């Protein structure tokens, strides 16, 4: 799921090695303002992690750093195949706002209830001649 200026995030779906895996992994990175609402502390052992990530983002922002949040979740292969089928059907549609909004709705489903992994704060210095 590609990065765009509107989405402010990107996502990859990874399959672990081996033939007996029923689970795929969704990894998403993006700007804090779009990622924080997508995070969930509902997984066992993750309580409070979203608050810790939000606090770190706040500290980095106060220092003037550009922040990114990283998160993941597992989804069943069967569920991913259904998403993929829907995306393929949408790809056959004529270009336009309906097509884009349907794709975005799928992205929203996939990129929800994410488990926070952490965040980064990067100094984004201006470069000469750019």
Tab-separated table of N, CA and C in Angstrom:
chain	number	residue	atom	x	y	z
A	1	UNK	N	0.856	-1.150	0.000
A	1	UNK	CA	0.000	0.000	0.000
A	1	UNK	C	0.906	1.216	0.000
A	2	UNK	N	0.876	1.944	-1.085
A	2	UNK	CA	1.908	2.948	-1.325
A	2	UNK	C	1.798	4.185	-0.443
A	3	UNK	N	2.938	4.844	-0.286
A	3	UNK	CA	2.961	6.146	0.369
A	3	UNK	C	2.429	7.179	-0.605
A	4	UNK	N	1.586	8.056	-0.113
A	4	UNK	CA	1.193	9.257	-0.849
A	4	UNK	C	1.169	10.398	0.156
A	5	UNK	N	1.218	11.617	-0.350
A	5	UNK	CA	1.155	12.775	0.541
A	5	UNK	C	-0.162	12.822	1.303
A	6	UNK	N	-1.226	12.312	0.702
A	6	UNK	CA	-2.520	12.299	1.377
A	6	UNK	C	-2.564	11.237	2.476
A	7	UNK	N	-2.036	10.051	2.186
A	7	UNK	CA	-2.067	8.952	3.155
A	7	UNK	C	-1.052	9.145	4.273
A	8	UNK	N	0.082	9.701	3.963
A	8	UNK	CA	1.181	9.934	4.912
A	8	UNK	C	1.656	8.641	5.583
A	9	UNK	N	1.529	7.540	4.888
A	9	UNK	CA	1.977	6.256	5.430
A	9	UNK	C	2.144	5.264	4.284
A	10	UNK	N	2.855	4.181	4.563
A	10	UNK	CA	2.974	3.087	3.600
A	10	UNK	C	2.938	1.774	4.368
A	11	UNK	N	2.542	0.734	3.663
A	11	UNK	CA	2.362	-0.569	4.295
A	11	UNK	C	2.885	-1.666	3.387
A	12	UNK	N	3.506	-2.656	4.001
A	12	UNK	CA	3.900	-3.871	3.291
A	12	UNK	C	3.276	-5.064	4.017
A	13	UNK	N	3.005	-6.112	3.259
A	13	UNK	CA	2.476	-7.362	3.806
A	13	UNK	C	3.556	-8.412	3.592
A	14	UNK	N	3.983	-9.054	4.672
A	14	UNK	CA	5.068	-10.033	4.594
A	14	UNK	C	4.579	-11.416	4.994
A	15	UNK	N	5.110	-12.407	4.295
A	15	UNK	CA	4.816	-13.800	4.606
A	15	UNK	C	6.067	-14.430	5.196
A	16	UNK	N	5.958	-15.003	6.391
A	16	UNK	CA	7.135	-15.647	6.971
A	16	UNK	C	7.515	-16.888	6.174
A	17	UNK	N	8.787	-17.293	6.242
A	17	UNK	CA	9.218	-18.482	5.507
A	17	UNK	C	8.492	-19.733	6.007
A	18	UNK	N	8.344	-20.686	5.129
A	18	UNK	CA	7.675	-21.939	5.480
A	18	UNK	C	6.319	-22.027	4.815
A	19	UNK	N	5.861	-23.241	4.631
A	19	UNK	CA	4.597	-23.468	3.937
A	19	UNK	C	3.401	-23.563	4.874
A	20	UNK	N	3.631	-23.709	6.161
A	20	UNK	CA	2.531	-23.994	7.077
A	20	UNK	C	2.027	-22.762	7.824
A	21	UNK	N	2.325	-21.577	7.315
A	21	UNK	CA	1.896	-20.358	7.988
A	21	UNK	C	0.539	-19.906	7.474
A	22	UNK	N	-0.392	-19.707	8.403
A	22	UNK	CA	-1.706	-19.186	8.041
A	22	UNK	C	-1.784	-17.683	8.259
A	23	UNK	N	-0.709	-17.113	8.803
A	23	UNK	CA	-0.715	-15.696	9.166
A	23	UNK	C	0.295	-14.929	8.326
A	24	UNK	N	-0.112	-13.752	7.878
A	24	UNK	CA	0.778	-12.797	7.217
A	24	UNK	C	0.944	-11.618	8.160
A	25	UNK	N	1.987	-10.833	7.940
A	25	UNK	CA	2.251	-9.699	8.819
A	25	UNK	C	2.167	-8.393	8.054
A	26	UNK	N	1.418	-7.468	8.626
A	26	UNK	CA	1.217	-6.130	8.079
A	26	UNK	C	2.161	-5.200	8.833
A	27	UNK	N	3.059	-4.526	8.111
A	27	UNK	CA	3.957	-3.539	8.712
A	27	UNK	C	3.658	-2.188	8.087
A	28	UNK	N	3.390	-1.200	8.939
A	28	UNK	CA	3.039	0.139	8.474
A	28	UNK	C	3.940	1.154	9.152
A	29	UNK	N	4.373	2.152	8.370
A	29	UNK	CA	5.106	3.281	8.941
A	29	UNK	C	4.461	4.544	8.405
A	30	UNK	N	4.478	5.580	9.238
A	30	UNK	CA	3.878	6.814	8.764
A	30	UNK	C	3.970	7.939	9.772
A	31	UNK	N	3.414	9.070	9.362
A	31	UNK	CA	3.405	10.269	10.195
A	31	UNK	C	2.564	10.031	11.447
A	32	UNK	N	2.988	10.650	12.542
A	32	UNK	CA	2.318	10.410	13.818
A	32	UNK	C	0.838	10.773	13.793
A	33	UNK	N	0.454	11.834	13.082
A	33	UNK	CA	-0.950	12.255	13.102
A	33	UNK	C	-1.884	11.251	12.432
A	34	UNK	N	-1.376	10.450	11.507
A	34	UNK	CA	-2.224	9.422	10.887
A	34	UNK	C	-2.030	8.048	11.526
A	35	UNK	N	-0.905	7.842	12.180
A	35	UNK	CA	-0.637	6.530	12.771
A	35	UNK	C	-1.231	6.363	14.170
A	36	UNK	N	-1.168	7.384	14.998
A	36	UNK	CA	-1.662	7.233	16.373
A	36	UNK	C	-3.109	6.733	16.440
A	37	UNK	N	-4.028	7.245	15.607
A	37	UNK	CA	-5.403	6.725	15.670
A	37	UNK	C	-5.539	5.272	15.200
A	38	UNK	N	-4.534	4.748	14.532
A	38	UNK	CA	-4.597	3.382	14.015
A	38	UNK	C	-3.997	2.357	14.982
A	39	UNK	N	-3.451	2.824	16.087
A	39	UNK	CA	-2.784	1.929	17.031
A	39	UNK	C	-3.770	1.353	18.035
A	40	UNK	N	-3.458	0.148	18.500
A	40	UNK	CA	-4.287	-0.529	19.487
A	40	UNK	C	-3.400	-1.137	20.565
A	41	UNK	N	-3.834	-1.001	21.797
A	41	UNK	CA	-3.142	-1.634	22.925
A	41	UNK	C	-3.847	-2.919	23.356
A	42	UNK	N	-4.730	-3.431	22.535
A	42	UNK	CA	-5.571	-4.554	22.939
A	42	UNK	C	-4.838	-5.887	23.002
A	43	UNK	N	-3.679	-6.002	22.380
A	43	UNK	CA	-2.919	-7.252	22.437
A	43	UNK	C	-2.373	-7.453	23.850
A	44	UNK	N	-2.328	-8.685	24.292
A	44	UNK	CA	-1.788	-9.003	25.604
A	44	UNK	C	-0.348	-8.515	25.699
A	45	UNK	N	-0.036	-7.812	26.760
A	45	UNK	CA	1.319	-7.325	26.972
A	45	UNK	C	1.621	-6.001	26.304
A	46	UNK	N	0.667	-5.430	25.594
A	46	UNK	CA	0.903	-4.168	24.879
A	46	UNK	C	0.253	-2.970	25.562
A	47	UNK	N	-0.426	-3.180	26.676
A	47	UNK	CA	-1.114	-2.085	27.332
A	47	UNK	C	-0.125	-0.971	27.672
A	48	UNK	N	-0.478	0.246	27.311
A	48	UNK	CA	0.355	1.399	27.611
A	48	UNK	C	1.397	1.722	26.563
A	49	UNK	N	1.598	0.850	25.585
A	49	UNK	CA	2.630	1.093	24.574
A	49	UNK	C	2.259	2.286	23.701
A	50	UNK	N	0.986	2.397	23.326
A	50	UNK	CA	0.565	3.531	22.500
A	50	UNK	C	0.830	4.843	23.224
A	51	UNK	N	0.540	4.900	24.512
A	51	UNK	CA	0.798	6.118	25.288
A	51	UNK	C	2.292	6.420	25.338
A	52	UNK	N	3.122	5.389	25.462
A	52	UNK	CA	4.576	5.588	25.475
A	52	UNK	C	5.071	6.115	24.135
A	53	UNK	N	4.534	5.565	23.048
A	53	UNK	CA	4.921	6.033	21.714
A	53	UNK	C	4.476	7.483	21.529
A	54	UNK	N	3.251	7.801	21.948
A	54	UNK	CA	2.747	9.175	21.821
A	54	UNK	C	3.609	10.146	22.624
A	55	UNK	N	4.050	9.737	23.811
A	55	UNK	CA	4.911	10.594	24.631
A	55	UNK	C	6.263	10.810	23.952
A	56	UNK	N	6.819	9.762	23.365
A	56	UNK	CA	8.099	9.893	22.657
A	56	UNK	C	7.953	10.811	21.450
A	57	UNK	N	6.860	10.665	20.709
A	57	UNK	CA	6.602	11.541	19.558
A	57	UNK	C	6.535	12.992	20.019
A	58	UNK	N	5.862	13.225	21.128
A	58	UNK	CA	5.752	14.585	21.661
A	58	UNK	C	7.125	15.149	22.020
A	59	UNK	N	7.962	14.345	22.674
A	59	UNK	CA	9.320	14.797	23.030
A	59	UNK	C	10.124	15.129	21.780
A	60	UNK	N	10.075	14.239	20.785
A	60	UNK	CA	10.812	14.483	19.539
A	60	UNK	C	10.309	15.741	18.842
A	61	UNK	N	9.005	15.922	18.834
A	61	UNK	CA	8.427	17.099	18.177
A	61	UNK	C	8.872	18.384	18.858
A	62	UNK	N	8.937	18.372	20.180
A	62	UNK	CA	9.387	19.553	20.919
A	62	UNK	C	10.837	19.902	20.594
A	63	UNK	N	11.613	18.898	20.200
A	63	UNK	CA	13.003	19.131	19.809
A	63	UNK	C	13.128	19.486	18.333
A	64	UNK	N	11.999	19.535	17.631
A	64	UNK	CA	12.008	19.904	16.223
A	64	UNK	C	12.292	18.755	15.275
A	65	UNK	N	12.217	17.525	15.770
A	65	UNK	CA	12.476	16.368	14.922
A	65	UNK	C	11.224	15.979	14.138
A	66	UNK	N	11.455	15.428	12.964
A	66	UNK	CA	10.375	14.839	12.168
A	66	UNK	C	10.200	13.409	12.675
A	67	UNK	N	8.973	13.012	12.913
A	67	UNK	CA	8.728	11.712	13.536
A	67	UNK	C	8.025	10.748	12.587
A	68	UNK	N	8.323	9.484	12.782
A	68	UNK	CA	7.629	8.390	12.103
A	68	UNK	C	7.272	7.343	13.151
A	69	UNK	N	6.110	6.762	13.007
A	69	UNK	CA	5.687	5.675	13.887
A	69	UNK	C	5.676	4.380	13.075
A	70	UNK	N	6.125	3.314	13.712
A	70	UNK	CA	6.162	1.987	13.099
A	70	UNK	C	5.208	1.077	13.869
A	71	UNK	N	4.430	0.271	13.137
A	71	UNK	CA	3.461	-0.615	13.780
A	71	UNK	C	3.240	-1.851	12.910
A	72	UNK	N	2.608	-2.864	13.499
A	72	UNK	CA	2.358	-4.107	12.760
A	72	UNK	C	1.152	-4.820	13.328
A	73	UNK	N	0.715	-5.829	12.601
A	73	UNK	CA	-0.285	-6.776	13.103
A	73	UNK	C	-0.242	-8.012	12.221
A	74	UNK	N	-0.808	-9.082	12.715
A	74	UNK	CA	-0.949	-10.293	11.922
A	74	UNK	C	-2.354	-10.373	11.344
A	75	UNK	N	-2.459	-10.896	10.136
A	75	UNK	CA	-3.772	-11.171	9.542
A	75	UNK	C	-3.728	-12.568	8.927
A	76	UNK	N	-4.863	-13.198	8.877
A	76	UNK	CA	-4.938	-14.517	8.257
A	76	UNK	C	-4.740	-14.397	6.756
A	77	UNK	N	-4.058	-15.390	6.175
A	77	UNK	CA	-3.862	-15.405	4.718
A	77	UNK	C	-5.197	-15.299	3.989
A	78	UNK	N	-6.172	-16.014	4.491
A	78	UNK	CA	-7.503	-16.013	3.872
A	78	UNK	C	-8.077	-14.591	3.824
A	79	UNK	N	-7.903	-13.869	4.914
A	79	UNK	CA	-8.384	-12.485	4.972
A	79	UNK	C	-7.637	-11.616	3.964
A	80	UNK	N	-6.306	-11.788	3.864
A	80	UNK	CA	-5.526	-11.014	2.902
A	80	UNK	C	-5.957	-11.325	1.468
A	81	UNK	N	-6.212	-12.595	1.175
A	81	UNK	CA	-6.647	-12.959	-0.179
A	81	UNK	C	-7.971	-12.271	-0.530
A	82	UNK	N	-8.849	-12.132	0.455
A	82	UNK	CA	-10.115	-11.421	0.220
A	82	UNK	C	-9.852	-9.939	-0.063
A	83	UNK	N	-8.979	-9.309	0.727
A	83	UNK	CA	-8.608	-7.905	0.464
A	83	UNK	C	-8.020	-7.774	-0.941
A	84	UNK	N	-7.124	-8.689	-1.281
A	84	UNK	CA	-6.440	-8.642	-2.580
A	84	UNK	C	-7.441	-8.796	-3.726
A	85	UNK	N	-8.401	-9.695	-3.565
A	85	UNK	CA	-9.432	-9.873	-4.595
A	85	UNK	C	-10.222	-8.582	-4.777
A	86	UNK	N	-10.614	-7.963	-3.670
A	86	UNK	CA	-11.351	-6.701	-3.756
A	86	UNK	C	-10.516	-5.624	-4.437
A	87	UNK	N	-9.218	-5.552	-4.108
A	87	UNK	CA	-8.348	-4.551	-4.743
A	87	UNK	C	-8.197	-4.823	-6.234
A	88	UNK	N	-8.088	-6.091	-6.615
A	88	UNK	CA	-7.993	-6.431	-8.042
A	88	UNK	C	-9.269	-6.054	-8.791
A	89	UNK	N	-10.421	-6.287	-8.175
A	89	UNK	CA	-11.692	-5.891	-8.794
A	89	UNK	C	-11.760	-4.375	-8.977
A	90	UNK	N	-11.305	-3.643	-7.976
A	90	UNK	CA	-11.312	-2.179	-8.051
A	90	UNK	C	-10.343	-1.696	-9.122
A	91	UNK	N	-9.218	-2.379	-9.278
A	91	UNK	CA	-8.219	-1.981	-10.280
A	91	UNK	C	-8.792	-2.010	-11.691
A	92	UNK	N	-9.804	-2.832	-11.925
A	92	UNK	CA	-10.422	-2.935	-13.246
A	92	UNK	C	-11.412	-1.805	-13.529
A	93	UNK	N	-11.740	-1.035	-12.510
A	93	UNK	CA	-12.700	0.059	-12.678
A	93	UNK	C	-12.067	1.236	-13.410
A	94	UNK	N	-12.922	2.079	-13.967
A	94	UNK	CA	-12.456	3.313	-14.602
A	94	UNK	C	-11.848	4.217	-13.536
A	95	UNK	N	-10.774	4.943	-13.885
A	95	UNK	CA	-10.172	5.868	-12.925
A	95	UNK	C	-11.191	6.907	-12.458
A	96	UNK	N	-11.037	7.319	-11.214
A	96	UNK	CA	-11.927	8.341	-10.680
A	96	UNK	C	-11.986	8.291	-9.174
A	97	UNK	N	-12.746	9.195	-8.607
A	97	UNK	CA	-12.797	9.329	-7.153
A	97	UNK	C	-13.440	8.116	-6.483
A	98	UNK	N	-14.390	7.461	-7.141
A	98	UNK	CA	-15.017	6.278	-6.550
A	98	UNK	C	-13.984	5.170	-6.399
A	99	UNK	N	-13.181	4.967	-7.429
A	99	UNK	CA	-12.137	3.946	-7.391
A	99	UNK	C	-11.171	4.223	-6.243
A	100	UNK	N	-10.716	5.470	-6.145
A	100	UNK	CA	-9.765	5.834	-5.090
A	100	UNK	C	-10.376	5.672	-3.699
A	101	UNK	N	-11.631	6.059	-3.538
A	101	UNK	CA	-12.257	5.948	-2.219
A	101	UNK	C	-12.486	4.486	-1.832
A	102	UNK	N	-12.777	3.628	-2.792
A	102	UNK	CA	-12.930	2.201	-2.500
A	102	UNK	C	-11.599	1.577	-2.084
A	103	UNK	N	-10.529	1.939	-2.786
A	103	UNK	CA	-9.198	1.452	-2.401
A	103	UNK	C	-8.823	1.948	-1.015
A	104	UNK	N	-9.069	3.224	-0.763
A	104	UNK	CA	-8.724	3.795	0.542
A	104	UNK	C	-9.493	3.097	1.661
A	105	UNK	N	-10.727	2.698	1.407
A	105	UNK	CA	-11.510	1.985	2.418
A	105	UNK	C	-10.859	0.643	2.768
A	106	UNK	N	-10.333	-0.045	1.765
A	106	UNK	CA	-9.628	-1.304	2.026
A	106	UNK	C	-8.356	-1.032	2.817
A	107	UNK	N	-7.601	-0.014	2.407
A	107	UNK	CA	-6.382	0.339	3.133
A	107	UNK	C	-6.703	0.625	4.598
A	108	UNK	N	-7.791	1.345	4.831
A	108	UNK	CA	-8.194	1.672	6.207
A	108	UNK	C	-8.456	0.401	7.013
A	109	UNK	N	-9.094	-0.582	6.394
A	109	UNK	CA	-9.361	-1.845	7.086
A	109	UNK	C	-8.062	-2.557	7.446
A	110	UNK	N	-7.169	-2.656	6.471
A	110	UNK	CA	-5.908	-3.372	6.688
A	110	UNK	C	-5.044	-2.636	7.707
A	111	UNK	N	-5.029	-1.316	7.635
A	111	UNK	CA	-4.143	-0.506	8.477
A	111	UNK	C	-4.836	-0.033	9.755
A	112	UNK	N	-5.621	-0.898	10.369
A	112	UNK	CA	-6.290	-0.565	11.627
A	112	UNK	C	-5.880	-1.568	12.696
A	113	UNK	N	-6.107	-1.187	13.956
A	113	UNK	CA	-5.799	-2.073	15.086
A	113	UNK	C	-4.351	-2.555	15.050
A	114	UNK	N	-3.439	-1.644	14.732
A	114	UNK	CA	-2.021	-1.984	14.633
A	114	UNK	C	-1.365	-1.994	16.005
A	115	UNK	N	-0.386	-2.850	16.167
A	115	UNK	CA	0.393	-2.936	17.401
A	115	UNK	C	1.592	-2.008	17.257
A	116	UNK	N	1.729	-1.039	18.156
A	116	UNK	CA	2.862	-0.115	18.030
A	116	UNK	C	4.190	-0.826	18.274
A	117	UNK	N	5.152	-0.547	17.401
A	117	UNK	CA	6.506	-1.078	17.556
A	117	UNK	C	7.455	-0.015	18.088
A	118	UNK	N	7.207	1.240	17.742
A	118	UNK	CA	8.060	2.322	18.197
A	118	UNK	C	7.983	3.504	17.257
A	119	UNK	N	8.882	4.450	17.495
A	119	UNK	CA	8.910	5.638	16.644
A	119	UNK	C	10.348	6.121	16.503
A	120	UNK	N	10.545	6.976	15.523
A	120	UNK	CA	11.847	7.600	15.321
A	120	UNK	C	11.672	9.101	15.311
A	121	UNK	N	12.731	9.780	15.673
A	121	UNK	CA	12.789	11.233	15.554
A	121	UNK	C	14.015	11.566	14.731
A	122	UNK	N	13.803	12.254	13.614
A	122	UNK	CA	14.915	12.552	12.707
A	122	UNK	C	15.052	14.052	12.533
A	123	UNK	N	16.287	14.508	12.607
A	123	UNK	CA	16.537	15.907	12.294
A	123	UNK	C	16.472	16.037	10.782
A	124	UNK	N	15.635	16.913	10.307
A	124	UNK	CA	15.396	17.061	8.872
A	124	UNK	C	16.009	18.382	8.423
A	125	UNK	N	17.315	18.391	8.274
A	125	UNK	CA	18.020	19.620	7.905
A	125	UNK	C	17.760	19.978	6.452
A	126	UNK	N	17.704	21.254	6.204
A	126	UNK	CA	17.591	21.722	4.828
A	126	UNK	C	18.898	21.448	4.110
A	127	UNK	N	18.793	21.008	2.864
A	127	UNK	CA	19.983	20.722	2.070
A	127	UNK	C	20.194	21.830	1.053
A	128	UNK	N	21.448	22.142	0.804
A	128	UNK	CA	21.758	23.140	-0.207
A	128	UNK	C	21.397	22.613	-1.586
A	129	UNK	N	20.939	23.509	-2.450
A	129	UNK	CA	20.637	23.211	-3.854
A	129	UNK	C	19.517	22.194	-4.035
A	130	UNK	N	18.656	22.052	-3.047
A	130	UNK	CA	17.529	21.122	-3.175
A	130	UNK	C	16.239	21.901	-3.085
